Every structure is written in structure tokens, then in C-alpha cells.
Short mmCIF file of C-alpha atoms in Angstrom, two decimals:
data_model
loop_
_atom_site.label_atom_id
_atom_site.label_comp_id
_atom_site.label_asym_id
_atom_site.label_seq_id
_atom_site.Cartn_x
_atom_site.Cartn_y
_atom_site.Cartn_z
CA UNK A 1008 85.10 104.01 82.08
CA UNK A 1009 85.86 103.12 85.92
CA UNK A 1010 87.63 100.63 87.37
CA UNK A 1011 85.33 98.57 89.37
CA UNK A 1012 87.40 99.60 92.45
CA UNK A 1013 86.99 103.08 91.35
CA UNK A 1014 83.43 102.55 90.96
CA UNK A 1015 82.83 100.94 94.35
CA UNK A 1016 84.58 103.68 95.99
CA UNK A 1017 82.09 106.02 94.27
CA UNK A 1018 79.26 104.35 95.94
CA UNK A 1019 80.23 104.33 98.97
CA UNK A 1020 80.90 107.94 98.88
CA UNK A 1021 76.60 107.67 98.21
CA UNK A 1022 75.82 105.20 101.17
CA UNK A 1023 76.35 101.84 99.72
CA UNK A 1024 78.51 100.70 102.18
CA UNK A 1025 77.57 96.56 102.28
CA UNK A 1026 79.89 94.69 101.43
CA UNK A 1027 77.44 91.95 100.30
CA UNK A 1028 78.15 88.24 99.38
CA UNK A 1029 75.54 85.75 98.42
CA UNK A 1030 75.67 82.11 100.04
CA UNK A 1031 73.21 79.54 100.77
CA UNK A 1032 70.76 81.13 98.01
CA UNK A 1033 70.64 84.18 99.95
CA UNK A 1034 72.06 87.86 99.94
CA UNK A 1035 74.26 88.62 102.94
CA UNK A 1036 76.04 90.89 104.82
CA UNK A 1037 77.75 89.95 108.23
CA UNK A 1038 74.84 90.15 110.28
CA UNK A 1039 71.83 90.11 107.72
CA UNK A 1040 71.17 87.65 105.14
CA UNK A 1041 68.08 88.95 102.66
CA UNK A 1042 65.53 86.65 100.15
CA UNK A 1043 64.41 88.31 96.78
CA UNK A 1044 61.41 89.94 98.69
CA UNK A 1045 63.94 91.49 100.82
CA UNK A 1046 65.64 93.54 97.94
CA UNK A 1047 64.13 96.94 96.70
CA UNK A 1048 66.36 98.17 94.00
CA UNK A 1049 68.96 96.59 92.03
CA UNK A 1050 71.08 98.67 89.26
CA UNK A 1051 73.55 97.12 87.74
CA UNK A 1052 77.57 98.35 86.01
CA UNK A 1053 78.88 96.05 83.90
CA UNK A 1054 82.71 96.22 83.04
CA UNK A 1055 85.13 94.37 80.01
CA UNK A 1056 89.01 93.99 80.85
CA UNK A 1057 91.27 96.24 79.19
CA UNK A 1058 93.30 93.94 77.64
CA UNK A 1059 90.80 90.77 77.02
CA UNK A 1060 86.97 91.59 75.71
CA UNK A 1061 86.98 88.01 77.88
CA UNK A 1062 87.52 89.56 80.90
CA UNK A 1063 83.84 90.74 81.88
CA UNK A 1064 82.40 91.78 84.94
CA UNK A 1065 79.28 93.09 86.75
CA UNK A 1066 78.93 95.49 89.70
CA UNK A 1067 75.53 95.42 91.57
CA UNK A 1068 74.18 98.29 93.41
CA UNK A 1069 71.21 97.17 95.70
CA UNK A 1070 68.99 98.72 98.45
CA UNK A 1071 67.15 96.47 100.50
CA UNK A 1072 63.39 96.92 101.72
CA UNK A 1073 65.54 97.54 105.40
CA UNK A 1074 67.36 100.20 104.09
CA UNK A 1075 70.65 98.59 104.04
CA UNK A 1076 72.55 99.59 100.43
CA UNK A 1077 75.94 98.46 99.88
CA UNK A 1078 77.28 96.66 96.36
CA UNK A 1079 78.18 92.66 95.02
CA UNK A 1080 81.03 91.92 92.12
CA UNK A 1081 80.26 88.91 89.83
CA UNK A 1082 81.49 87.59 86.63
CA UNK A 1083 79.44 88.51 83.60
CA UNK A 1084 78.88 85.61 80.82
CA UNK A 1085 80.54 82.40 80.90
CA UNK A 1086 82.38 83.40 84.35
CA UNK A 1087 79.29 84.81 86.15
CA UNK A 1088 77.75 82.67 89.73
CA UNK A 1089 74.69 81.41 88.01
CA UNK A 1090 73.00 80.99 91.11
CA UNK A 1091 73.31 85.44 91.87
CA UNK A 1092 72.37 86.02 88.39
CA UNK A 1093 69.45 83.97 89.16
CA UNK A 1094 68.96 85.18 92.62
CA UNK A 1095 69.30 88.90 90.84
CA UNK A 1096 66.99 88.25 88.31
CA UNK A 1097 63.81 87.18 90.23
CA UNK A 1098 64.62 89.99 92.68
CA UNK A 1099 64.47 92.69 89.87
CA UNK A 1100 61.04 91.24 88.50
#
């Protein structure tokens, strides 16, 4: 399995070049900031620590209705922003 780094990297190499952070409730970039509507497509990685099963994270992929596609890192379980999982959930149903 990939690094998350490694796996970033990858993505890039296939257009998803955002660099996306979520804040006030909303999806951003530097210059955009995106609702649920606003997302088309959401596929998500999910990667455990080498040396602690604790360690647990999630990669998403996303393409916007706009055509912007870039990726966001989260925790996964206990350690993951509840307010993207929540934001990512509603967007993917």
C-alpha cells in the first residue's frame, strides 16, 4: 500500500491538483470555497499506520460540478473532523 504522500503525488500526476481544506462548513481552495451541491464525485483511500492499527487515515479525491479536482487528508475513526465526514457524507448522497 501507498503512503498517503505517495498517493497524493499519484493524483496529481491525474489532475487533482487542489489542495483543498474545509472551514466554515465549506470545501475550499484559495480562491473557491464549494457547498455539497457543488461537489460531483468523491472517492475515497483510506490508510492504517505501519506501526499502530491506531494510526488511521483517509485521503479524498473529489471533482467539483466546476471542474476543479484536487484531494483533502482527514483522520479516520476516533481522530477524523466530524464536521468533513459529515460535510463528505451528504455530498456523496
Amino acid at each position: 500500500m501507498k503512503t498517503v504522500a505517495q498517493k497524493i503525488d499519484e493524483l496529481k500526476e491525474k489532475g487533482f491538483v487542489e489542495n483543498f481544506f474545509f472551514e466554515n462548513g465549506k470545501l475550499q481552495t484559495e480562491s473557491d470555497a464549494f457547498e455539497q451541491n457543488d461537489i460531483k464525485e468523491i472517492k475515497e483511500y483510506r490508510f492504517e499506520g505501519k506501526s499502530n492499527p491506531d494510526d488511521l487515515s483517509i485521503l479524498y479525491q473529489i471533482t467539483t460540478k466546476s471542474g476543479k479536482k484536487g484531494t483533502i487528508a482527514d483522520g479516520f475513526g476516533p481522530n477524523a473532523n466530524q464536521e468533513l465526514t459529515e460535510f463528505v457524507l451528504q455530498a456523496e448522497s
